[in-house]
XYZ file of C-alpha atoms in Angstrom:
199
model
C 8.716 10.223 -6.143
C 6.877 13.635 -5.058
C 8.495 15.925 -6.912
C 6.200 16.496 -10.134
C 4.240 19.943 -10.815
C 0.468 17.701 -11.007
C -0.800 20.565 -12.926
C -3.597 18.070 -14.374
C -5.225 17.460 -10.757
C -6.243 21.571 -10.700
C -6.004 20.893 -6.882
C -5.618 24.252 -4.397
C -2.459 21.946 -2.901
C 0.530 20.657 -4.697
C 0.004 17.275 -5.617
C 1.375 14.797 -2.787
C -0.527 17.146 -0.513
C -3.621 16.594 -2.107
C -5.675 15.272 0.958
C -7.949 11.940 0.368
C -10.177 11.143 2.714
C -8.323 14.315 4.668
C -4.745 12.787 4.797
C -2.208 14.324 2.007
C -1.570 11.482 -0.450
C 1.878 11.438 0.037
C 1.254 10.423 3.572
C -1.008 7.738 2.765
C 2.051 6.136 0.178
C 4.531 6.898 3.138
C 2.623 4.427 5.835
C 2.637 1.988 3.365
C 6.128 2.025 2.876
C 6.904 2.536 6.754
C 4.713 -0.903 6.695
C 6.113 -2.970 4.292
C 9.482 -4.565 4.764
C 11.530 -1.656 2.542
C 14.385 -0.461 4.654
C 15.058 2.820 4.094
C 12.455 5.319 2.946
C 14.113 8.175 0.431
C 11.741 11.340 -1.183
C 12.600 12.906 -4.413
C 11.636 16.299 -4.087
C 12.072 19.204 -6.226
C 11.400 22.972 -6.346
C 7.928 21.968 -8.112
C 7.160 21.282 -4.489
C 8.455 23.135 -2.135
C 5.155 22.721 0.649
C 5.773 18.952 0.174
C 9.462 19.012 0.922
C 8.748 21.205 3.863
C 6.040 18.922 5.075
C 8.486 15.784 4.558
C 11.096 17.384 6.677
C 8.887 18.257 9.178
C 7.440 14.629 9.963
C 4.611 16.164 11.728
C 3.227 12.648 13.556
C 1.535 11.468 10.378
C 4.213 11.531 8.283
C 7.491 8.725 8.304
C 10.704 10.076 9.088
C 12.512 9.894 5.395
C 15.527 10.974 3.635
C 14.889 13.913 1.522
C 16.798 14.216 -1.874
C 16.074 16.757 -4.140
C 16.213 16.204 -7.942
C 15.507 18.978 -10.458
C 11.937 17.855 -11.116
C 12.233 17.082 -15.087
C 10.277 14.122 -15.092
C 9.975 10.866 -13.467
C 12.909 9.709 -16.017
C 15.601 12.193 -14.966
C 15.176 12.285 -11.879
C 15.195 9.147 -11.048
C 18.471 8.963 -13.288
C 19.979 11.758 -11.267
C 18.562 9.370 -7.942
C 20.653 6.594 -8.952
C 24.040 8.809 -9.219
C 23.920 9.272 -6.054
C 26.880 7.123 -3.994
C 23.560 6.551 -1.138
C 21.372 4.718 -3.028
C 22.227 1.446 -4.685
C 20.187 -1.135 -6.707
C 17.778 -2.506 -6.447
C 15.502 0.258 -5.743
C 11.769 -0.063 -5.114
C 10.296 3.374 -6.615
C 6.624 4.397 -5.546
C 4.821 7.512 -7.412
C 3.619 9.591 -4.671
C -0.156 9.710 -6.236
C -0.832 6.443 -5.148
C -3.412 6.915 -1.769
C -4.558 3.244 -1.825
C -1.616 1.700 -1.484
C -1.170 -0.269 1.649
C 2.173 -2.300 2.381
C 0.976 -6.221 1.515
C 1.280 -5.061 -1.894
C 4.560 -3.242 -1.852
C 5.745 -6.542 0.023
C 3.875 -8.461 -2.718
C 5.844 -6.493 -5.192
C 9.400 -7.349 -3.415
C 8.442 -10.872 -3.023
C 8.343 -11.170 -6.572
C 11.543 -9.622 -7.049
C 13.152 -11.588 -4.534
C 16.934 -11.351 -5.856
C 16.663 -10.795 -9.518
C 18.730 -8.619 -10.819
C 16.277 -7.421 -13.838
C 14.149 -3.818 -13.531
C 10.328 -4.861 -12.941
C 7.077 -2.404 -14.117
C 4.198 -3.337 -11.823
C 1.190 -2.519 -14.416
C -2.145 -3.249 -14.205
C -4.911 -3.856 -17.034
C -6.231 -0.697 -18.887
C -9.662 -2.605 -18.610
C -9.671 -2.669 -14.362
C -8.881 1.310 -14.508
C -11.614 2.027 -16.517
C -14.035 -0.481 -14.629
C -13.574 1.401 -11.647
C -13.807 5.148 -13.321
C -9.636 6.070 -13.077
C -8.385 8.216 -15.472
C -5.941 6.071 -17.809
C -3.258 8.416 -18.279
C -0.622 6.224 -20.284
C -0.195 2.683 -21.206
C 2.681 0.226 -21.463
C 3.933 0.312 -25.567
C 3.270 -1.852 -27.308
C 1.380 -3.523 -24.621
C -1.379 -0.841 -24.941
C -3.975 -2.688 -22.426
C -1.321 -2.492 -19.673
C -1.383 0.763 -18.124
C 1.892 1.376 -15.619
C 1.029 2.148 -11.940
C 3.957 4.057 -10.637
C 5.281 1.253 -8.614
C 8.602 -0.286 -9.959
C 11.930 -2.051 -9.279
C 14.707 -0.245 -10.487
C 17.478 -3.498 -11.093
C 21.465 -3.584 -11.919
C 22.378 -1.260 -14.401
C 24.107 -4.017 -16.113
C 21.324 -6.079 -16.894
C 19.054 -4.214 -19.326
C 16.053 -6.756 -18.836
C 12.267 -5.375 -17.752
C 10.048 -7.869 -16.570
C 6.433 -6.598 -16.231
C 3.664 -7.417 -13.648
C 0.466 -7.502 -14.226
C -1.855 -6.889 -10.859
C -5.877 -6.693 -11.021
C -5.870 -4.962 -7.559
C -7.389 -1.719 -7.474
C -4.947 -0.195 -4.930
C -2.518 0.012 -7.919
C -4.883 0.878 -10.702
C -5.862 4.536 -8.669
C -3.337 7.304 -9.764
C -4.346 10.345 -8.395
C -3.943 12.834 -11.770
C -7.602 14.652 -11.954
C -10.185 15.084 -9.465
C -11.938 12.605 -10.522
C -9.390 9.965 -9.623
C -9.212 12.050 -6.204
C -13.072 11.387 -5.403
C -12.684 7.571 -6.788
C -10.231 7.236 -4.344
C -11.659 8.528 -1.472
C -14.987 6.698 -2.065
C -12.658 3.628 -2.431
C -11.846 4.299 1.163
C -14.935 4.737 2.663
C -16.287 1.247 1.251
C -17.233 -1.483 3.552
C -15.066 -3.946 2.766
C -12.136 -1.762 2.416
C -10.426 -3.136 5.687
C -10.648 -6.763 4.720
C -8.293 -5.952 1.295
């Protein structure tokens, strides 16, 4: 999902071009996808974007080859409803927020693993607590569960079964949404740590 406006970042790029560590964040989320064992790669772009879409379609080296889709860009909500219309993508469907630079593909496959065949929708979340340990900006929190704070990683299930499981996951790779600058130098000095590699 790269299709939001990020106007909270106050970046000079749009928002999944925001470079950590000088790769655009979107990139960073796309090698972890390319990684894991998801089989086909889809970006929801929208007109809130347009250097992003350009830069997706371009798959300059860095960047995956994906499927491009373009949704209006009214929130994560509708467009991902206006997604799942679509006669190309069917459920389930693994859904990654594109502000997510620490992301690496154990933990998407983690994620999938849990799944496994269940036909529920699943919120990966991770405690409010951890985000504010490590300095991230805690933008919203899972109601009524307010020490849960969502992560932008989900499982959209069957439409037929209504049931949300949550996961809770103390890893800081989910817990870093990029939304302010802050959360843009937390994550780059998460990268440049030592043990960074062995995670």
């Amino acid at each position: 999902m790269c299709g939001g406006k990020g106007t909270r970042l106050e970046s000079a790029h749009e928002k999944p071009l925001h470079p950590i560590d000088g790769v655009a964040m979107v990139d960073r989320v796309l090698a972890a996808l390319e990684g894991s064992r998801v089989e086909t790669i889809y970006a929801a772009v929208s007109s809130n974007a347009p250097e992003s879409r350009a830069h997706l379609e371009r798959g300059d080296g860095e960047t995956p080859t994906v499927t491009i889709l373009e949704t209006a860009g009214d929130g994560y909500v509708a467009d991902l409803m206006t997604l799942l219309d679509r006669p190309a993508v069917s459920t389930p469907v693994l859904t990654v927020a594109a502000d997510l630079p620490l992301l690496e593909a154990p933990v998407i496959d983690r994620v999938l693993t849990t799944h496994g065949e269940c036909d529920a929708s699943r919120t990966v979340c991770v405690p409010v607590a951890l985000k504010r340990r490590l300095g991230a900006s805690v933008e919203s929190t899972l109601e009524p569960d307010t020490h849960l704070a969502p992560t932008g990683v989900n499982v959209v299930g069957d439409a037929s079964d209504s049931q949300t499981m949550t996961d809770v996951h103390y890893d800081p790779r989910l817990a870093i949404n990029v939304n302010r600058l802050e959360d843009a130098r937390l994550a780059a000095n998460e990268l440049q740590r030592p043990d960074a590699e062995e995670r």
